[in-house]
PDB file of C-alpha atoms in Angstrom:
ATOM      1  CA  MET A  23      -5.797 -16.018  34.168  1.00 50.00           C
ATOM      2  CA  GLY A  24      -6.301 -12.222  34.354  1.00 57.00           C
ATOM      3  CA  TRP A  25      -5.245 -11.860  37.987  1.00 58.00           C
ATOM      4  CA  GLN A  26      -1.954 -13.623  37.211  1.00 56.00           C
ATOM      5  CA  THR A  27      -1.216 -11.220  34.379  1.00 56.00           C
ATOM      6  CA  ASN A  28      -2.007  -8.271  36.657  1.00 60.00           C
ATOM      7  CA  ARG A  29       0.322  -9.627  39.361  1.00 59.00           C
ATOM      8  CA  ILE A  30       3.142  -9.922  36.827  1.00 57.00           C
ATOM      9  CA  LEU A  31       2.612  -6.358  35.642  1.00 58.00           C
ATOM     10  CA  GLU A  32       2.534  -5.083  39.250  1.00 59.00           C
ATOM     11  CA  THR A  33       5.904  -6.697  39.982  1.00 57.00           C
ATOM     12  CA  ILE A  34       7.712  -4.925  37.155  1.00 53.00           C
ATOM     13  CA  GLY A  35       9.822  -2.137  38.656  1.00 47.00           C
ATOM     14  CA  THR A  36       9.996   1.422  37.356  1.00 47.00           C
ATOM     15  CA  ALA A  37      12.926   2.928  35.466  1.00 40.00           C
ATOM     16  CA  THR A  38      15.300   4.977  37.657  1.00 46.00           C
ATOM     17  CA  GLY A  39      18.386   6.992  36.801  1.00 47.00           C
ATOM     18  CA  GLY A  40      18.425   6.002  33.140  1.00 47.00           C
ATOM     19  CA  THR A  41      18.528   2.289  33.895  1.00 47.00           C
ATOM     20  CA  GLN A  42      15.658  -0.126  34.291  1.00 48.00           C
ATOM     21  CA  SER A  43      15.278  -2.257  37.327  1.00 45.00           C
ATOM     22  CA  ILE A  44      12.821  -5.068  36.639  1.00 47.00           C
ATOM     23  CA  ASN A  45      11.770  -7.535  39.277  1.00 48.00           C
ATOM     24  CA  PHE A  46       9.905 -10.474  37.798  1.00 51.00           C
ATOM     25  CA  ASN A  47       7.771 -12.662  39.954  1.00 60.00           C
ATOM     26  CA  LEU A  48       8.846 -16.021  38.537  1.00 67.00           C
ATOM     27  CA  GLU A  49       6.187 -17.947  40.440  1.00 73.00           C
ATOM     28  CA  ALA A  50       3.438 -15.865  38.840  1.00 72.00           C
ATOM     29  CA  ILE A  51       4.958 -16.316  35.374  1.00 74.00           C
ATOM     30  CA  GLU A  52       5.215 -20.075  35.877  1.00 76.00           C
ATOM     31  CA  ALA A  53       1.593 -20.232  37.081  1.00 76.00           C
ATOM     32  CA  LEU A  54       0.487 -18.247  34.032  1.00 75.00           C
ATOM     33  CA  MET A  55       2.353 -20.646  31.728  1.00 77.00           C
ATOM     34  CA  VAL A  56       0.715 -23.670  33.391  1.00 79.00           C
ATOM     35  CA  THR A  57      -2.716 -22.063  32.929  1.00 77.00           C
ATOM     36  CA  LEU A  58      -2.037 -21.279  29.260  1.00 72.00           C
ATOM     37  CA  GLN A  59      -0.784 -24.817  28.598  1.00 76.00           C
ATOM     38  CA  ALA A  60      -3.913 -26.266  30.233  1.00 74.00           C
ATOM     39  CA  ASP A  61      -6.143 -23.970  28.143  1.00 69.00           C
ATOM     40  CA  VAL A  62      -4.431 -25.082  24.930  1.00 66.00           C
ATOM     41  CA  ALA A  63      -4.747 -28.750  25.972  1.00 68.00           C
ATOM     42  CA  ASP A  64      -8.480 -28.173  26.591  1.00 65.00           C
ATOM     43  CA  GLY A  65      -8.859 -26.716  23.099  1.00 60.00           C
ATOM     44  CA  ILE A  66      -9.299 -23.112  24.234  1.00 59.00           C
ATOM     45  CA  ARG A  67      -7.666 -20.798  21.743  1.00 54.00           C
ATOM     46  CA  PRO A  68      -5.813 -17.773  23.071  1.00 53.00           C
ATOM     47  CA  PRO A  69      -7.042 -14.420  21.731  1.00 56.00           C
ATOM     48  CA  ASN A  70      -6.180 -14.008  18.075  1.00 54.00           C
ATOM     49  CA  SER A  71      -5.801 -11.016  15.896  1.00 53.00           C
ATOM     50  CA  THR A  72      -7.204 -11.035  12.414  1.00 54.00           C
ATOM     51  CA  THR A  73      -6.208  -9.297   9.239  1.00 56.00           C
ATOM     52  CA  GLY A  74      -8.289 -11.406   6.865  1.00 62.00           C
ATOM     53  CA  GLY A  75     -11.879 -12.025   6.115  1.00 67.00           C
ATOM     54  CA  THR A  76     -14.559 -12.306   3.498  1.00 69.00           C
ATOM     55  CA  GLY A  77     -17.312  -9.899   2.848  1.00 67.00           C
ATOM     56  CA  PRO A  78     -19.405  -8.176   3.176  1.00 74.00           C
ATOM     57  CA  THR A  79     -21.637 -10.539   1.229  1.00 83.00           C
ATOM     58  CA  ASP A  80     -25.393 -10.168   0.821  1.00 85.00           C
ATOM     59  CA  PHE A  81     -27.934 -12.599   2.269  1.00 87.00           C
ATOM     60  CA  THR A  82     -31.470 -12.118   0.917  1.00 84.00           C
ATOM     61  CA  SER A  83     -33.284 -15.448   1.210  1.00 85.00           C
ATOM     62  CA  THR A  84     -36.993 -15.564   2.146  1.00 86.00           C
ATOM     63  CA  SER A  85     -36.672 -19.362   2.477  1.00 88.00           C
ATOM     64  CA  TYR A  86     -34.134 -21.095   4.728  1.00 90.00           C
ATOM     65  CA  GLY A  87     -30.593 -20.508   3.508  1.00 91.00           C
ATOM     66  CA  THR A  88     -26.985 -20.674   4.648  1.00 92.00           C
ATOM     67  CA  ILE A  89     -25.623 -17.363   5.854  1.00 91.00           C
ATOM     68  CA  ALA A  90     -22.159 -18.845   6.543  1.00 91.00           C
ATOM     69  CA  THR A  91     -20.902 -22.402   6.245  1.00 91.00           C
ATOM     70  CA  ALA A  92     -19.066 -24.082   9.113  1.00 92.00           C
ATOM     71  CA  SER A  93     -15.389 -23.092   9.111  1.00 90.00           C
ATOM     72  CA  THR A  94     -12.700 -23.981  11.650  1.00 88.00           C
ATOM     73  CA  GLY A  95     -10.684 -20.998  10.405  1.00 86.00           C
ATOM     74  CA  ARG A  96     -13.392 -18.464  11.241  1.00 87.00           C
ATOM     75  CA  LEU A  97     -12.531 -16.148  14.143  1.00 86.00           C
ATOM     76  CA  GLY A  98     -15.720 -14.150  13.968  1.00 89.00           C
ATOM     77  CA  CYS A  99     -18.739 -13.196  11.906  1.00 92.00           C
ATOM     78  CA  THR A 100     -20.877 -10.065  11.830  1.00 93.00           C
ATOM     79  CA  ILE A 101     -24.352  -9.680  10.383  1.00 95.00           C
ATOM     80  CA  PHE A 102     -26.046  -6.339   9.712  1.00 95.00           C
ATOM     81  CA  ASN A 103     -29.682  -6.219   8.601  1.00 94.00           C
ATOM     82  CA  SER A 104     -29.690  -3.379   6.092  1.00 92.00           C
ATOM     83  CA  GLY A 105     -33.073  -4.258   4.589  1.00 88.00           C
ATOM     84  CA  PRO A 106     -36.642  -3.662   5.714  1.00 89.00           C
ATOM     85  CA  GLY A 107     -37.600  -7.236   6.733  1.00 90.00           C
ATOM     86  CA  ASN A 108     -36.855  -9.142   9.956  1.00 94.00           C
ATOM     87  CA  LEU A 109     -33.953 -11.595   9.649  1.00 95.00           C
ATOM     88  CA  HIS A 110     -34.110 -14.779  11.744  1.00 95.00           C
ATOM     89  CA  ILE A 111     -30.720 -16.420  12.424  1.00 95.00           C
ATOM     90  CA  THR A 112     -29.896 -19.873  13.784  1.00 94.00           C
ATOM     91  CA  LEU A 113     -26.519 -21.090  15.007  1.00 94.00           C
ATOM     92  CA  GLY A 114     -26.227 -24.802  14.293  1.00 90.00           C
ATOM     93  CA  THR A 115     -27.828 -27.302  11.963  1.00 84.00           C
ATOM     94  CA  ALA A 116     -31.495 -26.726  12.895  1.00 82.00           C
ATOM     95  CA  THR A 117     -33.534 -25.252  10.069  1.00 85.00           C
ATOM     96  CA  THR A 118     -34.359 -21.632  10.806  1.00 87.00           C
ATOM     97  CA  SER A 119     -37.937 -20.402  10.663  1.00 89.00           C
ATOM     98  CA  THR A 120     -39.750 -17.320  11.888  1.00 89.00           C
ATOM     99  CA  SER A 121     -40.681 -19.282  15.036  1.00 90.00           C
ATOM    100  CA  VAL A 122     -37.435 -21.283  15.572  1.00 90.00           C
ATOM    101  CA  PHE A 123     -34.309 -19.121  15.666  1.00 93.00           C
ATOM    102  CA  THR A 124     -31.309 -18.025  17.736  1.00 94.00           C
ATOM    103  CA  ALA A 125     -31.662 -14.289  17.103  1.00 95.00           C
ATOM    104  CA  ARG A 126     -34.045 -11.989  15.224  1.00 95.00           C
ATOM    105  CA  LEU A 127     -32.644  -8.856  13.617  1.00 95.00           C
ATOM    106  CA  SER A 128     -34.987  -6.017  12.776  1.00 95.00           C
ATOM    107  CA  SER A 129     -34.041  -3.463  10.145  1.00 94.00           C
ATOM    108  CA  GLY A 130     -30.830  -1.699  11.203  1.00 95.00           C
ATOM    109  CA  ASP A 131     -29.861  -4.348  13.799  1.00 96.00           C
ATOM    110  CA  TYR A 132     -26.310  -5.693  14.068  1.00 95.00           C
ATOM    111  CA  TYR A 133     -25.286  -9.123  15.417  1.00 96.00           C
ATOM    112  CA  GLU A 134     -21.864 -10.508  16.297  1.00 95.00           C
ATOM    113  CA  VAL A 135     -21.699 -14.290  16.292  1.00 94.00           C
ATOM    114  CA  PRO A 136     -20.252 -15.500  19.620  1.00 91.00           C
ATOM    115  CA  PHE A 137     -16.447 -15.637  19.684  1.00 83.00           C
ATOM    116  CA  ASN A 138     -14.984 -18.995  18.575  1.00 84.00           C
ATOM    117  CA  TYR A 139     -18.287 -20.249  17.120  1.00 92.00           C
ATOM    118  CA  THR A 140     -17.236 -22.011  13.915  1.00 92.00           C
ATOM    119  CA  GLY A 141     -20.417 -23.918  13.038  1.00 93.00           C
ATOM    120  CA  LEU A 142     -23.130 -23.385  10.455  1.00 94.00           C
ATOM    121  CA  ILE A 143     -25.100 -20.124  10.491  1.00 95.00           C
ATOM    122  CA  GLY A 144     -28.498 -20.284   8.811  1.00 94.00           C
ATOM    123  CA  GLY A 145     -31.172 -17.703   8.260  1.00 93.00           C
ATOM    124  CA  ILE A 146     -34.437 -16.631   6.714  1.00 93.00           C
ATOM    125  CA  PHE A 147     -36.100 -13.282   6.077  1.00 92.00           C
ATOM    126  CA  ALA A 148     -39.765 -13.063   7.080  1.00 89.00           C
ATOM    127  CA  THR A 149     -40.292 -10.656   4.163  1.00 90.00           C
ATOM    128  CA  ALA A 150     -37.908  -9.336   1.530  1.00 89.00           C
ATOM    129  CA  GLY A 151     -34.700  -7.975   3.012  1.00 89.00           C
ATOM    130  CA  THR A 152     -30.935  -7.775   2.750  1.00 91.00           C
ATOM    131  CA  ALA A 153     -28.225  -8.503   5.302  1.00 91.00           C
ATOM    132  CA  GLU A 154     -24.514  -7.741   5.048  1.00 92.00           C
ATOM    133  CA  VAL A 155     -22.388 -10.666   6.308  1.00 93.00           C
ATOM    134  CA  THR A 156     -18.658 -10.380   7.068  1.00 91.00           C
ATOM    135  CA  GLN A 157     -16.546 -13.337   8.215  1.00 89.00           C
ATOM    136  CA  LEU A 158     -13.205 -12.777   9.930  1.00 87.00           C
ATOM    137  CA  SER A 159     -10.348 -15.228   9.627  1.00 82.00           C
TER     138      SER A 159
END
């Protein structure tokens, strides 16, 4: 899709003599629209902007716990390990442990959940710790 957008931008003429002369490449625009319609039909969301969210909230569990519940309205989630212990994170319904995890955050580490992931996020601290969790919607 990016090359089509670039082609459209390249076909726009420059302003001359106080008037604008714009030459649109209609074929490129139509191709872009077809691509966008196909993406929407396939369930691919176009890039969104966000002005809402929740957090930061603290996660401190040394036994398996839910960092963030599944939410179809979530556009993103960030996790910052501000405590001394290692935080083990799992995306999905598998129970997180110190040997089964998606990502391990040491003290001071930051993690952005992959874009458009709306499922359950679980976690466990190996030893006492605190993580700051912010969800974007």
